[in-house]
mmCIF file of C-alpha atoms and ligand atoms in Angstrom:
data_model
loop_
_atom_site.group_PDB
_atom_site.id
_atom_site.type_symbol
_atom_site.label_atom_id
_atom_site.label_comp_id
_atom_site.label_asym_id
_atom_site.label_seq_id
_atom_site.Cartn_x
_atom_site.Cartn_y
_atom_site.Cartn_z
ATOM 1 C CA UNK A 18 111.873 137.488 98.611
ATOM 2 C CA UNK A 19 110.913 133.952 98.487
ATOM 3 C CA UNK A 20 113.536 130.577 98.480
ATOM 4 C CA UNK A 21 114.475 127.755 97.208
ATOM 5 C CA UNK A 22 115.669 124.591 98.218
ATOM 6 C CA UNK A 23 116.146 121.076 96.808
ATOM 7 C CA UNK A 24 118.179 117.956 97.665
ATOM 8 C CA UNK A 25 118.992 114.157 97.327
ATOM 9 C CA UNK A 26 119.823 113.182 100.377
ATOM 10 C CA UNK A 27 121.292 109.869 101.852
ATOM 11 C CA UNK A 28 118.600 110.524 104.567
ATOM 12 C CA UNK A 29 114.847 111.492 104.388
ATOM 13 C CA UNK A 30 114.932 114.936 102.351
ATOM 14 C CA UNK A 31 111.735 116.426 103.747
ATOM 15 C CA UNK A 32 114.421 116.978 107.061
ATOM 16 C CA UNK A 33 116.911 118.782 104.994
ATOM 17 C CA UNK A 34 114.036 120.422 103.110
ATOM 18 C CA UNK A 35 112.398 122.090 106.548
ATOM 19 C CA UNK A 36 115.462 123.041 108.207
ATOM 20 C CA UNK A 37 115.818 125.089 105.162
ATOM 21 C CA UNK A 38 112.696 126.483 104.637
ATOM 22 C CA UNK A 39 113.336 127.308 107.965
ATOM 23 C CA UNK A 40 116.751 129.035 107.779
ATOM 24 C CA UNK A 41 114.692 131.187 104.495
ATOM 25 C CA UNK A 42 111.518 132.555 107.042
ATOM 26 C CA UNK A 43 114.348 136.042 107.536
ATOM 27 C CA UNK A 44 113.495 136.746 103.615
ATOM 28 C CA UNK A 45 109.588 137.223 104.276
ATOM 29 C CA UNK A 46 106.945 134.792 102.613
ATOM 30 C CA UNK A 47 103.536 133.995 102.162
ATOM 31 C CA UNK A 48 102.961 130.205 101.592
ATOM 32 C CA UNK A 49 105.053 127.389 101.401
ATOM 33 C CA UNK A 50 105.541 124.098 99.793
ATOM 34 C CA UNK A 51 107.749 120.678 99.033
ATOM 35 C CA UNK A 52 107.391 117.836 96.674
ATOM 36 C CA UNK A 53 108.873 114.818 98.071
ATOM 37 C CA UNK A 54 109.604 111.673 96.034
ATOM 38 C CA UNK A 55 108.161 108.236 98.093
ATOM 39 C CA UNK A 56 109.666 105.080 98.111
ATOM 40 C CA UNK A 57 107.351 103.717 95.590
ATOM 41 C CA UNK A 58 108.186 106.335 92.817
ATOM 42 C CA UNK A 59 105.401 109.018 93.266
ATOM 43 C CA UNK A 60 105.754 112.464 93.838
ATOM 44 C CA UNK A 61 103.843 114.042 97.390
ATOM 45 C CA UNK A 62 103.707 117.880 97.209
ATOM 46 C CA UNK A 63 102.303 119.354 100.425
ATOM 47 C CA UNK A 64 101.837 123.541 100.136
ATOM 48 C CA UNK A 65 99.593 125.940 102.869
ATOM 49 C CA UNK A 66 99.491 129.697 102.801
ATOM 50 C CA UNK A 67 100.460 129.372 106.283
ATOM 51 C CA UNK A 68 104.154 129.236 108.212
ATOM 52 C CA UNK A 69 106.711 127.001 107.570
ATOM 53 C CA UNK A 70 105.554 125.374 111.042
ATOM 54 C CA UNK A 71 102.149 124.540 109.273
ATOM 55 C CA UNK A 72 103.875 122.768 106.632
ATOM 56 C CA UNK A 73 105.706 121.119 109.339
ATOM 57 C CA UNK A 74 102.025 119.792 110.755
ATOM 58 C CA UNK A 75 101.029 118.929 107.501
ATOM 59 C CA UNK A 76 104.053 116.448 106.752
ATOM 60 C CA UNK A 77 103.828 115.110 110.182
ATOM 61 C CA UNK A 78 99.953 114.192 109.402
ATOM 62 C CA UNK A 79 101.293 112.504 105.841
ATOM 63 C CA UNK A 80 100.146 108.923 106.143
ATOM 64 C CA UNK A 81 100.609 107.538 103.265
ATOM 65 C CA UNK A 82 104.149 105.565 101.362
ATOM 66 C CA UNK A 83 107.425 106.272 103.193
ATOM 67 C CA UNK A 84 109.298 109.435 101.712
ATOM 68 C CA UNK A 85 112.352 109.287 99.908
ATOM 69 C CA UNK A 86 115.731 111.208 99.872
ATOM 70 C CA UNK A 87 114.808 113.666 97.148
ATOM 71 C CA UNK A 88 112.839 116.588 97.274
ATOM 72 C CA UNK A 89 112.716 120.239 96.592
ATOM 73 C CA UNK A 90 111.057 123.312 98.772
ATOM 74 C CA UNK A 91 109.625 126.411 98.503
ATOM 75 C CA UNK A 92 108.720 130.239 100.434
ATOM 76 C CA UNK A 93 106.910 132.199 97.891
ATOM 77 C CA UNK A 94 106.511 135.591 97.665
ATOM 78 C CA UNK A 95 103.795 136.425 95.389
ATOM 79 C CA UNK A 96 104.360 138.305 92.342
ATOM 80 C CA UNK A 97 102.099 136.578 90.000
ATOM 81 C CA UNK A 98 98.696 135.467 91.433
ATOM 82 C CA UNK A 99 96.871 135.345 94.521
ATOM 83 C CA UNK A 100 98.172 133.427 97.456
ATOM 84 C CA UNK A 101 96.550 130.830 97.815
ATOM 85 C CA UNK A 102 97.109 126.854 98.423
ATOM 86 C CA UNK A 103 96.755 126.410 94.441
ATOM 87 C CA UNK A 104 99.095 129.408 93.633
ATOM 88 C CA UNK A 105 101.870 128.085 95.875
ATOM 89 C CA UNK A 106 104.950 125.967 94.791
ATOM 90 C CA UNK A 107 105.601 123.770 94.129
ATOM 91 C CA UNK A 108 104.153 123.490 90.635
ATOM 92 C CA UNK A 109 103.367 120.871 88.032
ATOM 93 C CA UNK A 110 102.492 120.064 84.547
ATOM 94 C CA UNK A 111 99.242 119.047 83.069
ATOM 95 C CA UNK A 112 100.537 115.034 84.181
ATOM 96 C CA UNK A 113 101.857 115.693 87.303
ATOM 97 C CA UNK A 114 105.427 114.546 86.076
ATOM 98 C CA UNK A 115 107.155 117.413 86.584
ATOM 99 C CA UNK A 116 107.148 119.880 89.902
ATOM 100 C CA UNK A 117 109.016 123.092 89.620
ATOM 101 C CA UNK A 118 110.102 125.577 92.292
ATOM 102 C CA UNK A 119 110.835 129.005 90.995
ATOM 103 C CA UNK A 120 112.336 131.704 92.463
ATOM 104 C CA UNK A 121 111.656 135.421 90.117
ATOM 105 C CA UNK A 122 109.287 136.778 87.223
ATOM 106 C CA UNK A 123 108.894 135.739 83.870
ATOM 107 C CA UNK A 124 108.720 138.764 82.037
ATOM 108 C CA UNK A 125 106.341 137.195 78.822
ATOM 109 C CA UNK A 126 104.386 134.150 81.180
ATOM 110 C CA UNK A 127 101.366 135.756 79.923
ATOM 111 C CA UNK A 128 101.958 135.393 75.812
ATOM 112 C CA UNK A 129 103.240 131.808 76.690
ATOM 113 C CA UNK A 130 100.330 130.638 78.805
ATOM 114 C CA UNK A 131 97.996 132.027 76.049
ATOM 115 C CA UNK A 132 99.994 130.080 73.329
ATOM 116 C CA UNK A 133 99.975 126.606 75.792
ATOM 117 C CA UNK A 134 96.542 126.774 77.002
ATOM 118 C CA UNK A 135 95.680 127.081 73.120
ATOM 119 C CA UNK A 136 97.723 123.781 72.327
ATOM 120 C CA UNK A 137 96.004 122.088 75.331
ATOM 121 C CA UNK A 138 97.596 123.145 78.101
ATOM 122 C CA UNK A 139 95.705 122.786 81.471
ATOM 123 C CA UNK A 140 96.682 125.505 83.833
ATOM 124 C CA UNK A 141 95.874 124.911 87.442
ATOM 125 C CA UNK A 142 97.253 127.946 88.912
ATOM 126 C CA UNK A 143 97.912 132.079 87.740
ATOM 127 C CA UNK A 144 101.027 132.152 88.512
ATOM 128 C CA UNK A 145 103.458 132.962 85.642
ATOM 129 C CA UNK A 146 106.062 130.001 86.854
ATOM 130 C CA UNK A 147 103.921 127.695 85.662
ATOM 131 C CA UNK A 148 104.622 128.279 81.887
ATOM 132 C CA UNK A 149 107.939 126.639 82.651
ATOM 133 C CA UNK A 150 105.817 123.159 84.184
ATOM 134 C CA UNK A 151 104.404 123.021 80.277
ATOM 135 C CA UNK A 152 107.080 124.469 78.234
ATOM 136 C CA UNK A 153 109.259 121.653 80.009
ATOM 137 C CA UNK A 154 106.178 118.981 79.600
ATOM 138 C CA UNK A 155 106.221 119.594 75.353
ATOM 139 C CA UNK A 156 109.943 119.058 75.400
ATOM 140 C CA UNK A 157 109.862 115.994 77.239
ATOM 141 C CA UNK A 158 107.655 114.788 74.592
ATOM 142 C CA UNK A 159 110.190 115.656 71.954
ATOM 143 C CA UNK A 160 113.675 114.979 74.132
ATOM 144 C CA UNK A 161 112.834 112.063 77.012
ATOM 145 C CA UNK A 162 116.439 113.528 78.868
ATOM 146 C CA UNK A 163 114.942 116.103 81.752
ATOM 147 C CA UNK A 164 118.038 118.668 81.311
ATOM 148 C CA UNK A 165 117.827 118.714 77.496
ATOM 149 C CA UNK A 166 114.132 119.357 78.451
ATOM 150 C CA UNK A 167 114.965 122.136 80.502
ATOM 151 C CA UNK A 168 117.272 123.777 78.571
ATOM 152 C CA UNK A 169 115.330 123.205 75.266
ATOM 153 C CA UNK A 170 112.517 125.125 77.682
ATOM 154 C CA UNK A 171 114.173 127.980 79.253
ATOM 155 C CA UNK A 172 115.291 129.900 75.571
ATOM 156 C CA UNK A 173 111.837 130.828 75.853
ATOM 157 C CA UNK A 174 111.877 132.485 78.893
ATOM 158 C CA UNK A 175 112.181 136.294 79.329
ATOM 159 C CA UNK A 176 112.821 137.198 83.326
ATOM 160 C CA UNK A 177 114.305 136.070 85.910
ATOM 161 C CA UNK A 178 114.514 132.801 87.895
ATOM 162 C CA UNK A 179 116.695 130.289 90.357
ATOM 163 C CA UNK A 180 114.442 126.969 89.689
ATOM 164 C CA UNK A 181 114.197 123.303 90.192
ATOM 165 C CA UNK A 182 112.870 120.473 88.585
ATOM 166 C CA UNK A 183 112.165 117.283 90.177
ATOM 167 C CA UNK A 184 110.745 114.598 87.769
ATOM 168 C CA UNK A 185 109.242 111.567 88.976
ATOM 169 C CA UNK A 186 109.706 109.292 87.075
ATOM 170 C CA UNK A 187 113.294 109.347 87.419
ATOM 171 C CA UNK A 188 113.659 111.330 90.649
ATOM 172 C CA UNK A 189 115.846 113.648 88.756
ATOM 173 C CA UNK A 190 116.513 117.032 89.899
ATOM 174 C CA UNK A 191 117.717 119.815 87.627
ATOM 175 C CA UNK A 192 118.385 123.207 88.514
ATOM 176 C CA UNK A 193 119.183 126.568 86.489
ATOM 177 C CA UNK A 194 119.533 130.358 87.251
ATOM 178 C CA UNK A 195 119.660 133.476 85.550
ATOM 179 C CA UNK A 196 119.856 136.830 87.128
ATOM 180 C CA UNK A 197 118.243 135.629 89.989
ATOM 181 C CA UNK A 198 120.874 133.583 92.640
ATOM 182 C CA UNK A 199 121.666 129.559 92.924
ATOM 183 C CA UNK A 200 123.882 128.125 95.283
ATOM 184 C CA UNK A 201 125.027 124.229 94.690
ATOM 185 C CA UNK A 202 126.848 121.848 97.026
ATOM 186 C CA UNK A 203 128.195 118.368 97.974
ATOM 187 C CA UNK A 204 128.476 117.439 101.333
ATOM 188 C CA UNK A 205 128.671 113.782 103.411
ATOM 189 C CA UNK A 206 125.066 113.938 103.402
ATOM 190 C CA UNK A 207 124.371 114.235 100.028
ATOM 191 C CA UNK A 208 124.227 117.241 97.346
ATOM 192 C CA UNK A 209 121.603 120.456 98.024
HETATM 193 N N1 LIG B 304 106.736 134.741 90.375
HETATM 194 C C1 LIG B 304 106.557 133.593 91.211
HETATM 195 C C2 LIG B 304 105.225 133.621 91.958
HETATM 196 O O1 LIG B 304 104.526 134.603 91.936
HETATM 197 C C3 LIG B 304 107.712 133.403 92.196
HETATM 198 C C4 LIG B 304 107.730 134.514 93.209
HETATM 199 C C5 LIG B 304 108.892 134.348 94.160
HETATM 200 O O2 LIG B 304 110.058 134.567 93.741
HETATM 201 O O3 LIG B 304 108.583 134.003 95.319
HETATM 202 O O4 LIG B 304 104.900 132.622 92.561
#
């Protein structure tokens, strides 16, 4: 069973974001990942099929613009697609504006990624959480607000998920959940 985490933080989030990735290892995975918002506004995702220790390495070795306080974090479990570096979360959208971390199945992810790779949808993955990166990407293009987005995206979901949404152009995280479970909290630090 994979995990989920995501935070804005009044300190670095990719901290937060390992210790939990961490504290999910018990559940059983087989890659992990985190998108990290920098200073200067751009999103850094760093994924490996390896351990959460690996990931660890591989943010140590980041060299480039100082990370930020808001980030999400993933331990997948594969359901959909191989595992792989490409199949692991977290996801985006055809622009990179959106990464997604989802925890579940969706149920009709084939019949949607035939429909959005039809209207131009470039998929860079096979795994059926990415729908969600482009069903989210067409409503930003109608709605600019990231939760109308979301919402506007999930009624055509069928399944099962605990997700987030980081967008970076804002740095706005959204999170939903349906029959899969979502935990949210405010603390001194910040909110997770
Ligand atoms: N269905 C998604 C995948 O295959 C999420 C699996 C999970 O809950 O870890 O990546």
């Amino acid at each position: 069973m994979c995990g989920i985490i995501a935070c804005r933080t009044s300190a670095p989030a990719i901290d937060y974001l390992l210790a939990a990735l961490h504290r999910l290892e018990y559940r059983g995975y087989d890659s992990a990942g985190v998108a990290v918002r920098t200073v200067a506004g751009d999103i850094v995702r760093l994924r490996t099929v390896g351990r959460v220790d690996a990931l660890v390495r591989l943010v140590a070795g980041w060299a480039g613009a100082e990370l930020d306080g808001v980030g999400i974090g993933h331990t997948r479990w594969a359901t959909h697609g191989l595992v792989t570096e490409g199949n692991a979360h977290p996801l985006c959208d055809c622009m990179g504006r959106i990464s997604l971390v989802h925890n579940g199945i969706i149920e009709n992810a084939d019949r949607l990624r035939e429909a959005l790779a039809l209207s131009g949808h470039r998929f860079s993955s096979t795994v059926d959480s990415e729908v969600l990166c482009h069903l989210i990407e067409d409503q930003l293009m109608i709605a600019s607000d990231l939760n109308d987005a979301v919402q506007a995206a999930l009624t055509a979901l069928e399944g099962s998920w605990a997700l987030a949404v980081l967008e970076e152009r804002t740095g706005r995280i959204v999170v939903a959940a349906n029959r899969s479970p979502l935990i949210v909290a405010h603390t001194g630090a910040g909110d997770f």
